[in-house]
Tab-separated table of C-alpha atoms and ligand atoms in Angstrom:
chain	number	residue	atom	x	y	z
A	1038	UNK	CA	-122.311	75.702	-6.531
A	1039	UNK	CA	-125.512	76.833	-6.364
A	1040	UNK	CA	-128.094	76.750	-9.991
A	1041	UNK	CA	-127.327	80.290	-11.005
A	1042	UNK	CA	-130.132	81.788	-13.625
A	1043	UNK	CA	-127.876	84.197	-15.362
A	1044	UNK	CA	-125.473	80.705	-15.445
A	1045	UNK	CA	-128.599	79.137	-18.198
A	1046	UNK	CA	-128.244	82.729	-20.364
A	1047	UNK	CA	-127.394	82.450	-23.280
A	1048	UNK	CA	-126.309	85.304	-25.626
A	1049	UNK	CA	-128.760	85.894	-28.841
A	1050	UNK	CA	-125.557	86.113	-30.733
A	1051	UNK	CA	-124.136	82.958	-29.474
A	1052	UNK	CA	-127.596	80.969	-30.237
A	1053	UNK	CA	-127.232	82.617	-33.576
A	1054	UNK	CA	-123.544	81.906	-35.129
A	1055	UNK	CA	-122.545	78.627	-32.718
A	1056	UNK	CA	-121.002	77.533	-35.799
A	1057	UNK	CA	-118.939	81.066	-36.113
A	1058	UNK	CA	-117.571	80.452	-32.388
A	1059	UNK	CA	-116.435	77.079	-32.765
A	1060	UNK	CA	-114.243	77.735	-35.475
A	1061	UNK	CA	-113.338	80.756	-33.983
A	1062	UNK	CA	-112.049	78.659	-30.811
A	1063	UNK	CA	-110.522	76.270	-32.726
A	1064	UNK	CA	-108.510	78.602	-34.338
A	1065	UNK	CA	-107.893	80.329	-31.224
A	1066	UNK	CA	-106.625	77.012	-30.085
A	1067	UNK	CA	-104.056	76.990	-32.958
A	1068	UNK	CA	-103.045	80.209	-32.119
A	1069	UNK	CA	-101.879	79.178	-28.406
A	1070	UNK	CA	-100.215	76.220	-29.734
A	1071	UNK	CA	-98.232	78.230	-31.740
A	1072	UNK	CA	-97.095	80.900	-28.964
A	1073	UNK	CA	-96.813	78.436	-26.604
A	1074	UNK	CA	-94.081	76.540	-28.817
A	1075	UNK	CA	-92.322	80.097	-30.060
A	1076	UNK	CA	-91.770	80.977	-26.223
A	1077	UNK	CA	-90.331	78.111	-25.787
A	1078	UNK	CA	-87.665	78.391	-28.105
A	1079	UNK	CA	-86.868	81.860	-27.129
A	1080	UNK	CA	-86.485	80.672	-23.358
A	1081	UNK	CA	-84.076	78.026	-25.042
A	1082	UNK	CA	-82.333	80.670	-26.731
A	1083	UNK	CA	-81.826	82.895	-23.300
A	1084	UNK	CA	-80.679	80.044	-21.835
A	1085	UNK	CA	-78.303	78.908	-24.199
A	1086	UNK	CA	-76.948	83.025	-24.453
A	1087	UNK	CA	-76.486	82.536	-20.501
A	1088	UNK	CA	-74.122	79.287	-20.770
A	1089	UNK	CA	-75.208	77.100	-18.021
A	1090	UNK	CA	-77.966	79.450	-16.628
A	1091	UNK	CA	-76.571	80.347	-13.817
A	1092	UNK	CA	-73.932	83.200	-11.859
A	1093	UNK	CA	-72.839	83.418	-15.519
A	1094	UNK	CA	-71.021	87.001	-14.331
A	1095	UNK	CA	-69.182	84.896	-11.325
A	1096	UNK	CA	-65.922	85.130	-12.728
A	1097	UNK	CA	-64.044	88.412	-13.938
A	1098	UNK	CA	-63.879	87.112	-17.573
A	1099	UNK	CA	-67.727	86.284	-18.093
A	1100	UNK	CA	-68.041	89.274	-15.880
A	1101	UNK	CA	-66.310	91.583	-18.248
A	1102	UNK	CA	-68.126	89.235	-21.093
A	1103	UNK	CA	-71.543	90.179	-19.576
A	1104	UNK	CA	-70.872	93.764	-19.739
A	1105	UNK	CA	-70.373	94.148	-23.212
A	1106	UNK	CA	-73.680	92.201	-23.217
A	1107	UNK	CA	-76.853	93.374	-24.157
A	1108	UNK	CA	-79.139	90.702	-24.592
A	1109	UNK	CA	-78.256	89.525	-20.777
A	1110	UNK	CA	-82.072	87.512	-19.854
A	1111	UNK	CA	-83.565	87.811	-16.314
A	1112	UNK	CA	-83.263	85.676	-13.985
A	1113	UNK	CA	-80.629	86.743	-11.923
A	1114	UNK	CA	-78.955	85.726	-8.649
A	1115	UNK	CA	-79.866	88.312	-5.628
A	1116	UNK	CA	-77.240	88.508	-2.910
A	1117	UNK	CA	-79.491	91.813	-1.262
A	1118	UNK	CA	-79.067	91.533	2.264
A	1119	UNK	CA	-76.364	89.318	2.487
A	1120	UNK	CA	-74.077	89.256	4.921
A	1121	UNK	CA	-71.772	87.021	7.783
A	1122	UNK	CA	-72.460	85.996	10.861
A	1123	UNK	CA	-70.741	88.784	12.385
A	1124	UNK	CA	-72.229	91.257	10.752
A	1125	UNK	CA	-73.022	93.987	13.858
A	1126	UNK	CA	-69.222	93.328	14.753
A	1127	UNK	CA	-68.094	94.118	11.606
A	1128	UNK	CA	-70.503	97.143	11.692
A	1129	UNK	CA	-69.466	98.445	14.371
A	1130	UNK	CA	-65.766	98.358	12.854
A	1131	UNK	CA	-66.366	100.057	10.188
A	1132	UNK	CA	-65.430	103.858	9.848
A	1133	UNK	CA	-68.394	105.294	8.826
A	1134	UNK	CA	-67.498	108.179	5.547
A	1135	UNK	CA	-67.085	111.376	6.971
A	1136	UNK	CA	-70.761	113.472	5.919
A	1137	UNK	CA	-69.572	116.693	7.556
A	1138	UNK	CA	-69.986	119.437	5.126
A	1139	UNK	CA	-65.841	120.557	4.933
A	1140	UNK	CA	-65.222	123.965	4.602
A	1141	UNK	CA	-64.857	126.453	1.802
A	1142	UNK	CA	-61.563	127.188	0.134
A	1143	UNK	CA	-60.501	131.049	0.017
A	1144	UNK	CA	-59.741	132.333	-2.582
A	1145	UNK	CA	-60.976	132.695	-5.928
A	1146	UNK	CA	-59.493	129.249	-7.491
A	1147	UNK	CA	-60.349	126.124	-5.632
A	1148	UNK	CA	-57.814	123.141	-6.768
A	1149	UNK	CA	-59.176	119.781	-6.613
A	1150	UNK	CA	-56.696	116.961	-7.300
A	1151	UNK	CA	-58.188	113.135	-7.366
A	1152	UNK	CA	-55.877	110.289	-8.202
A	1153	UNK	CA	-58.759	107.469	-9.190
A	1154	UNK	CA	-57.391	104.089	-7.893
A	1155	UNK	CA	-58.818	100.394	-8.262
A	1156	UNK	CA	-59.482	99.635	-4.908
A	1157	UNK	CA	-61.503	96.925	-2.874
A	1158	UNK	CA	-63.878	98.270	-0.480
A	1159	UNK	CA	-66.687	97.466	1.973
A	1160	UNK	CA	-70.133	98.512	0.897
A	1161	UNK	CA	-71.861	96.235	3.695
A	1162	UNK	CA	-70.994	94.569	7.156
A	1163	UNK	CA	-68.453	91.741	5.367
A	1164	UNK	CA	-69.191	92.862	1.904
A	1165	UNK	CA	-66.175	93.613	-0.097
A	1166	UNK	CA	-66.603	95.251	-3.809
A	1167	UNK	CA	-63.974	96.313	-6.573
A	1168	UNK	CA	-64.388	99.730	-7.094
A	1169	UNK	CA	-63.185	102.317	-9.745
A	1170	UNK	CA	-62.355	105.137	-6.531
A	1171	UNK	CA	-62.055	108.728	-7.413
A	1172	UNK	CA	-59.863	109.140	-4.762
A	1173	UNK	CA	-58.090	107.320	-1.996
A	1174	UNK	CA	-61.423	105.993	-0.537
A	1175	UNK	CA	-64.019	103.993	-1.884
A	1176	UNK	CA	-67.427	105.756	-2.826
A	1177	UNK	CA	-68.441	108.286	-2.993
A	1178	UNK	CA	-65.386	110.341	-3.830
A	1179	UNK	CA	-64.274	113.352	-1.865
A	1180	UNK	CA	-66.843	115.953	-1.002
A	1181	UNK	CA	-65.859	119.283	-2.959
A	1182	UNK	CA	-67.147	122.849	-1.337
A	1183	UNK	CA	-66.946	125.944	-3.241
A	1184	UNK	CA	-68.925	129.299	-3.019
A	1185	UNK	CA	-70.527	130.474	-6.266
A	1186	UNK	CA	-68.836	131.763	-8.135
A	1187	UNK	CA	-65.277	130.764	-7.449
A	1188	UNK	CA	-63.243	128.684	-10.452
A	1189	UNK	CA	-62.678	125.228	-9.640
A	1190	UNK	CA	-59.825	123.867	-10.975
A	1191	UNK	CA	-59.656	119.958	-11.356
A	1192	UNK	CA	-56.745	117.694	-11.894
A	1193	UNK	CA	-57.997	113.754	-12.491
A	1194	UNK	CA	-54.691	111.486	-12.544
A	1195	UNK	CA	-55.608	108.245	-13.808
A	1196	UNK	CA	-54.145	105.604	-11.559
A	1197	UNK	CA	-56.397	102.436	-12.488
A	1198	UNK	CA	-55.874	100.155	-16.064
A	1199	UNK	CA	-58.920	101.868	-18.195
A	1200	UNK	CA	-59.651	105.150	-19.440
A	1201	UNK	CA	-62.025	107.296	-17.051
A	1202	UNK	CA	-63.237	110.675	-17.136
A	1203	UNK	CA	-65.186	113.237	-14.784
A	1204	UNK	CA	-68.174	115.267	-15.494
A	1205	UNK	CA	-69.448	117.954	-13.247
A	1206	UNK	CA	-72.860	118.420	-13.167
A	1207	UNK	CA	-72.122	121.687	-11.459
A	1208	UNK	CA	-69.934	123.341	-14.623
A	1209	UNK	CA	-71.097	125.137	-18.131
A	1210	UNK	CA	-68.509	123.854	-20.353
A	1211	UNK	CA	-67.799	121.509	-23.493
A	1212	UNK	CA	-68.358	118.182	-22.186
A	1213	UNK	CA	-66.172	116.596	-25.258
A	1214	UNK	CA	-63.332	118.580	-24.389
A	1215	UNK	CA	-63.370	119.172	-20.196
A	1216	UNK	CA	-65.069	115.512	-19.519
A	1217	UNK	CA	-62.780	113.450	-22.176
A	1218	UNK	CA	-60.996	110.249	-21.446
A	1219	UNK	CA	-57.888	110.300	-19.630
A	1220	UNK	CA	-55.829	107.728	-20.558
A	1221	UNK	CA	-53.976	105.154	-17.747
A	1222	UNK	CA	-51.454	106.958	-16.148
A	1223	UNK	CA	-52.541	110.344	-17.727
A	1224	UNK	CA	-53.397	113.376	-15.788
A	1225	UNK	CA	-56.020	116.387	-16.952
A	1226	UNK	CA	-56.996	119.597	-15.560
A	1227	UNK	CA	-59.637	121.734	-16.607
A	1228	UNK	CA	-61.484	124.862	-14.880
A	1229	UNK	CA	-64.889	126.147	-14.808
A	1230	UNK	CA	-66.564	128.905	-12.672
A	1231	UNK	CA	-69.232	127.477	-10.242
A	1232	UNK	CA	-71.669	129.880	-11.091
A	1233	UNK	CA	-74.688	127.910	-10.237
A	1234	UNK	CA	-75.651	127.625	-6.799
A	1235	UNK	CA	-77.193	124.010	-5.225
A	1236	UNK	CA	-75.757	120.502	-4.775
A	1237	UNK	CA	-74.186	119.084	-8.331
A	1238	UNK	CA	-73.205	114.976	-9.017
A	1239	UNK	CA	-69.954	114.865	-10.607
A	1240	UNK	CA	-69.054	110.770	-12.149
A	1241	UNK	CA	-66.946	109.558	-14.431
A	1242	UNK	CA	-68.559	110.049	-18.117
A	1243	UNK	CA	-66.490	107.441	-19.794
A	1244	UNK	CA	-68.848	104.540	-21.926
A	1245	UNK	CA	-70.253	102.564	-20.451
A	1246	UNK	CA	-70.923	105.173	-17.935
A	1247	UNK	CA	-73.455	102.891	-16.297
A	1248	UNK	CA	-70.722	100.642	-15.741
A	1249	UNK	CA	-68.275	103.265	-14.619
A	1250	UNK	CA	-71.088	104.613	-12.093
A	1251	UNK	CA	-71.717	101.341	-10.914
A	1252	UNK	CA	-68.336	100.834	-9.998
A	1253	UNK	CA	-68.170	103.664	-7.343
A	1254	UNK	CA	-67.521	106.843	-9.567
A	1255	UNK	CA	-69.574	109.566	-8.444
A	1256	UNK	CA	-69.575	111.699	-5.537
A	1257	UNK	CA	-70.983	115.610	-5.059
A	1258	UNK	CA	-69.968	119.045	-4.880
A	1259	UNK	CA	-71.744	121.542	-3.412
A	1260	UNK	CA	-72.257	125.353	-4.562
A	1261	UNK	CA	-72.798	127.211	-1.660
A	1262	UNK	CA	-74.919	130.380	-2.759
A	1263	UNK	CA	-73.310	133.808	-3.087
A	1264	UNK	CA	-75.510	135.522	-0.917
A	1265	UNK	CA	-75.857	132.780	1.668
A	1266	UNK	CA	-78.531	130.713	3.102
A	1267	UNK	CA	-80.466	130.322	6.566
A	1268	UNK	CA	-77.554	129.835	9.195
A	1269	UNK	CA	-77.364	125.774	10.197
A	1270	UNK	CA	-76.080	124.173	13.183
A	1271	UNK	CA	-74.906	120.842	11.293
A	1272	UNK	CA	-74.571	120.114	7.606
A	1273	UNK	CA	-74.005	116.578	6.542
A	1274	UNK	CA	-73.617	115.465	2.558
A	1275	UNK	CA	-75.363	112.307	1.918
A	1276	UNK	CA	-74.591	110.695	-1.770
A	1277	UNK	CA	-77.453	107.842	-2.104
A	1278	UNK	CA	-76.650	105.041	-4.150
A	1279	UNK	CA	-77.134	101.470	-5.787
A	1280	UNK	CA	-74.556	98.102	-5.865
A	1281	UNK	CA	-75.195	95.547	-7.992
A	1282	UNK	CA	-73.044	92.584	-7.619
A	1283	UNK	CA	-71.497	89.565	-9.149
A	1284	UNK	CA	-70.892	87.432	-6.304
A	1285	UNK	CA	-72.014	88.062	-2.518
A	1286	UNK	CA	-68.372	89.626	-1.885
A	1287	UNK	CA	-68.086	88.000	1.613
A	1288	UNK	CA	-65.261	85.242	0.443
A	1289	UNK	CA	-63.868	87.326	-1.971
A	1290	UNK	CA	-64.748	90.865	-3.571
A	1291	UNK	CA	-67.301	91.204	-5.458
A	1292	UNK	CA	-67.878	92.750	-9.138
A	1293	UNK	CA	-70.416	94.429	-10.971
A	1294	UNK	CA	-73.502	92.519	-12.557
A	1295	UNK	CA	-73.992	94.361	-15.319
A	1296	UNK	CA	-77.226	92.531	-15.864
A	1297	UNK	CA	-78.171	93.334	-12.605
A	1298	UNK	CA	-77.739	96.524	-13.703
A	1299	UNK	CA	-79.115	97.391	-16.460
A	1300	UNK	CA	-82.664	95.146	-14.730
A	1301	UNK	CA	-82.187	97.583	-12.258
A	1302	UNK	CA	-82.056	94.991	-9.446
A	1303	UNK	CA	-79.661	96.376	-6.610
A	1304	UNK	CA	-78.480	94.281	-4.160
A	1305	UNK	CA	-77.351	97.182	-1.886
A	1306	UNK	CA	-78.495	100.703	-1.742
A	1307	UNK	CA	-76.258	103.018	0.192
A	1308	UNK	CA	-76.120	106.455	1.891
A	1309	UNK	CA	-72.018	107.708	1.157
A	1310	UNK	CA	-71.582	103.623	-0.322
A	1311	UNK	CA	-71.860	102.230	3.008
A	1312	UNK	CA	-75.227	99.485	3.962
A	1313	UNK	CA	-76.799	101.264	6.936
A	1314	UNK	CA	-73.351	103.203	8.248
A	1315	UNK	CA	-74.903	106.019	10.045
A	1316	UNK	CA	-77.681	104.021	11.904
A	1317	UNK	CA	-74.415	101.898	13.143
A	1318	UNK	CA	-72.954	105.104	13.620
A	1319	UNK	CA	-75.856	108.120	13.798
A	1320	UNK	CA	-75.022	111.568	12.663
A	1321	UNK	CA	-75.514	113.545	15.278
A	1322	UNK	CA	-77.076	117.047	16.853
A	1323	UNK	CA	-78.328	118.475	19.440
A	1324	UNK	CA	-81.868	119.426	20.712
A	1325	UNK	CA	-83.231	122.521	19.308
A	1326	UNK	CA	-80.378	122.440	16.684
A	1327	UNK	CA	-81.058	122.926	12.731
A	1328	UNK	CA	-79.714	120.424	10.266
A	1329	UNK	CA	-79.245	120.670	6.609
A	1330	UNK	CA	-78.908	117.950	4.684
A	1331	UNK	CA	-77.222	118.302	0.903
A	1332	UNK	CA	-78.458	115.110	-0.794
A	1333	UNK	CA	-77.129	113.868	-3.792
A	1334	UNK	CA	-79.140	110.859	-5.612
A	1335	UNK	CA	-76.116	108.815	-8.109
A	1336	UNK	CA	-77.916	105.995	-9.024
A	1337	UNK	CA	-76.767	104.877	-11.607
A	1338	UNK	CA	-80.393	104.239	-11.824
A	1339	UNK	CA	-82.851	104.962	-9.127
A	1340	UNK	CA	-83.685	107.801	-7.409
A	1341	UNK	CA	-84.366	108.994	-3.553
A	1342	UNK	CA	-87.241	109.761	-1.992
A	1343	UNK	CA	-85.923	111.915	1.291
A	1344	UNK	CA	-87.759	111.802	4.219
A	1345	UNK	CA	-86.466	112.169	7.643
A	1346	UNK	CA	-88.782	109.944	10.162
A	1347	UNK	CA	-90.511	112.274	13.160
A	1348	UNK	CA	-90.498	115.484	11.356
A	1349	UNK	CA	-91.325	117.566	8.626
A	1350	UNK	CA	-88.378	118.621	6.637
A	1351	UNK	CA	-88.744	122.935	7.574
A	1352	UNK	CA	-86.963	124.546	4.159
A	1353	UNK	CA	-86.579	122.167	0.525
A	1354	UNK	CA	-84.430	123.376	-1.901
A	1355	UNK	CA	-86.461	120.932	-4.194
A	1356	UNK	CA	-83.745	120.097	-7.259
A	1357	UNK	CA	-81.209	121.815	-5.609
A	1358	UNK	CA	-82.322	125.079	-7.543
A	1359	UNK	CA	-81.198	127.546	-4.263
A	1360	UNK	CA	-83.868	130.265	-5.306
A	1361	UNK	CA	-86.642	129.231	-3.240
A	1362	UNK	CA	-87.229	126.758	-0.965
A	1363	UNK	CA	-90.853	124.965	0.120
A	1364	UNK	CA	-91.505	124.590	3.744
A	1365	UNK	CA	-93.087	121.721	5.675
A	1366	UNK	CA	-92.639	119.090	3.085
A	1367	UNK	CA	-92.304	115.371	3.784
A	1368	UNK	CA	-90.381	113.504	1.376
A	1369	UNK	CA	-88.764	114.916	-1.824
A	1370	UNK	CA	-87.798	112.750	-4.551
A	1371	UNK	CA	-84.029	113.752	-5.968
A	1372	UNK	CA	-83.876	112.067	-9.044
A	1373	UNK	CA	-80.790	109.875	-9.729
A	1374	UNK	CA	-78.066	112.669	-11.328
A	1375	UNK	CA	-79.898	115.687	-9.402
A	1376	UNK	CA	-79.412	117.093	-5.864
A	1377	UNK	CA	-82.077	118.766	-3.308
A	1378	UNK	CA	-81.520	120.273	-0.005
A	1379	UNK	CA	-83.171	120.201	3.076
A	1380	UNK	CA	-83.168	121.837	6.676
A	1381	UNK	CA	-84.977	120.339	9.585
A	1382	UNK	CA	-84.662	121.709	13.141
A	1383	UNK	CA	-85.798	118.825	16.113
A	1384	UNK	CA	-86.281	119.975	19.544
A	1385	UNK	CA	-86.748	116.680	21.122
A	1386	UNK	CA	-84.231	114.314	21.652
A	1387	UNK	CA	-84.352	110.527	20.079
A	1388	UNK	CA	-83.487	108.683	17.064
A	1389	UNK	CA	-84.735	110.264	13.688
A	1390	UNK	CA	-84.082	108.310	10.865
A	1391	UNK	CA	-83.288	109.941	7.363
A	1392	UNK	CA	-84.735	107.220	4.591
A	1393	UNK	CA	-85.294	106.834	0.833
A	1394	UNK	CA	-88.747	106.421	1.686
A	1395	UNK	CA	-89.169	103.992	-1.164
A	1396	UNK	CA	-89.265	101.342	0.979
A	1397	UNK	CA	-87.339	98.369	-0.623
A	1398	UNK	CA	-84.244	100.762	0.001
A	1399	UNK	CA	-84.545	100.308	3.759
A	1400	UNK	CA	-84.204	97.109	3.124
A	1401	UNK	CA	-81.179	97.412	1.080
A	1402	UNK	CA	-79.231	99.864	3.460
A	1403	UNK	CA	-80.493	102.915	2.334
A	1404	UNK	CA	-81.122	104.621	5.631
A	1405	UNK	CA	-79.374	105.940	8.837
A	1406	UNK	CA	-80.073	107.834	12.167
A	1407	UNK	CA	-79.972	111.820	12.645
A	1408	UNK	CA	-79.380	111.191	16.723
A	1409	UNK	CA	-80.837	114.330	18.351
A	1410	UNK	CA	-79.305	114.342	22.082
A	1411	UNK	CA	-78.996	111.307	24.027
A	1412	UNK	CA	-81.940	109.586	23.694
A	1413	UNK	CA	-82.630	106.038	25.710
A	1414	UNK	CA	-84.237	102.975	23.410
A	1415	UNK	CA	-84.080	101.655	20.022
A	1416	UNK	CA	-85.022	103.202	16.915
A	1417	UNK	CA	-88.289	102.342	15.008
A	1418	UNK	CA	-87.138	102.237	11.401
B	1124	CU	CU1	-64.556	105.656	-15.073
């Protein structure tokens, strides 16, 4: 290197107490000796907490273990983005969840009946997980339509080996005594009016309800407003999502890292709990057609950030709140346990796909294809 003049400066303070900075640096010295030795005793303490250091969640009793844990330490395993061989075949298999929008009810009482069942299901090409299923299906749970204000009625029957619960995000009511426990076996019904229009997360609320989340209990009902909104072509419901998994799940199903988690690490992230299902299988309309989408973000954790590649999305019912919606927006955030709702109308045919536009989703299956027509070629996302 080069004699640099400013490298011969010396500071009028540093000609003046040289004594004062050499004791300083000594003790300085000290100091990092004595970190350096306390952080390693506290990484021999994390590892000693983890048993052997490694998959400690692999089995279901150190699973269960590890979720009454909280002092799990990072690192942990990632099984994000894997998958078999056969992975497009198995794709391609798969029956992608129904996102149709299902008709209202008549009527002024709507009855919804769930019976929640343990249940193993695919959340990626090969990936099998144990869910806690609201009903029948893995997650989300059924889609429930109403018009505001109609009375829902809701029966939960408790077919799995804990206690669950579900809260509606959509209802005005006593949480302690409509969103209580129901015991194994138990049933419960409760009613509230939907009198607030928009796109609502309902989950089980029973503790851990990150746990119970995780697990594949969530799914959305939508409020349809009272005086009615801009008439669609197509609505589809997407419920986005995260997995976080104990195990890859392709030998045998896999269970929840609780670590995972709570370190909010996902290894998949899911539209309707399926990796990339509607780019195997688009949603579909046709040229010139409007869409609405009713998205509901469940986390557990993270949220969405909506944005629907090659156009703008036309009306935003930002937060779901059905008042007023903004125009020509390109990505909304819905934050995980809110809704939003969007309307986009594409005149030219091709493959538009609908994203969390925060990116490392993507990766993680978050995204699918609105096909508009018949379009030749690949997608670009
Ligand atoms: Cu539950």
């Amino acid at each position: 290197m080069a004699a640099n003049p400013e490298s011969s400066y010396r500071s009028p303070v540093e000609t003046e107490s040289g004594a004062f900075f050499k004791v300083a640096a000594m003790l300085l010295g000290l100091a990092v000796a004595v970190l350096g030795l306390f952080s390693l005793m506290m990484w021999a303490d994390a590892r000693n907490s983890r048993g052997s250091g490694q998959t400690s969640s692999d089995t279901p009793a150190a699973a269960d273990e590890q979720a009454a844990n909280h002092n799990t330490a990072l690192p942990l395993n990632s099984f994000a983005g894997v998958v078999p061989e056969n992975a497009q075949e198995l794709a391609e298999a798969h029956k992608a969840y129904d996102a149709t929008l299902p008709t209202i009810g008549p009527g002024n009482l709507v009855k919804v009946q769930m019976t929640l069942k343990d249940m193993t299901v695919d959340i990626a090409p090969g990936v099998k997980y144990n869910t806690w299923a609201f009903d029948g299906h893995g997650a989300p749970g059924p889609i429930v339509h109403v018009r505001e204000g109609q009375t829902v009625e809701m029966t939960l029957k408790n077919g799995g080996v804990i206690p669950h619960s579900i809260d509606f995000h959509a209802a005005r009511i006593a949480p302690n005594v409509a969103f209580k426990d129901v015991m194994p076996g138990d049933s419960f019904t409760f009613r509230f009016k939907a009198d607030d229009s928009g796109v609502f997360m309902y989950h089980c609320g029973t503790k851990p309800v990150l746990a119970h989340i995780a697990n594949g209990m969530y799914g959305a009902i939508v409020v349809e407003p009272k005086a009615g909104l801009p008439a669609v072509d197509n609505e589809y419901v997407l419920v986005a999502s995260e997995w976080y998994l104990a195990g890859d799940g392709i030998k045998e199903p896999a269970r929840l890292d609780m670590a995972k988690a709570r370190a909010m690490l996902p290894d998949w992230t899911t539209f309707n709990g399926y990796a990339n299902q509607y780019v195997t299988h688009p949603l579909t309309a046709d040229p010139g057609e409007t869409t609405r989408f009713w998205v509901v973000a469940a986390g557990p954790t993270l949220d969405t950030n909506f944005h629907v590649v090659g156009t703008i999305l036309d009306r935003a019912w930002v937060n779901g709140d059905m008042s007023k919606f903004q125009r020509g927006v390109q990505t909304v955030a819905v934050p995980a346990g809110g809704g939003a709702v969007f309307d986009v109308k594409i005149d030219e045919p091709g493959q538009y796909p609908f994203v969390s536009h925060a990116f490392a989703h993507v990766d993680l299956g978050q995204v699918g294809v609105l096909k508009v027509g018949n379009p030749k070629g690949a997608g670009s996302h």
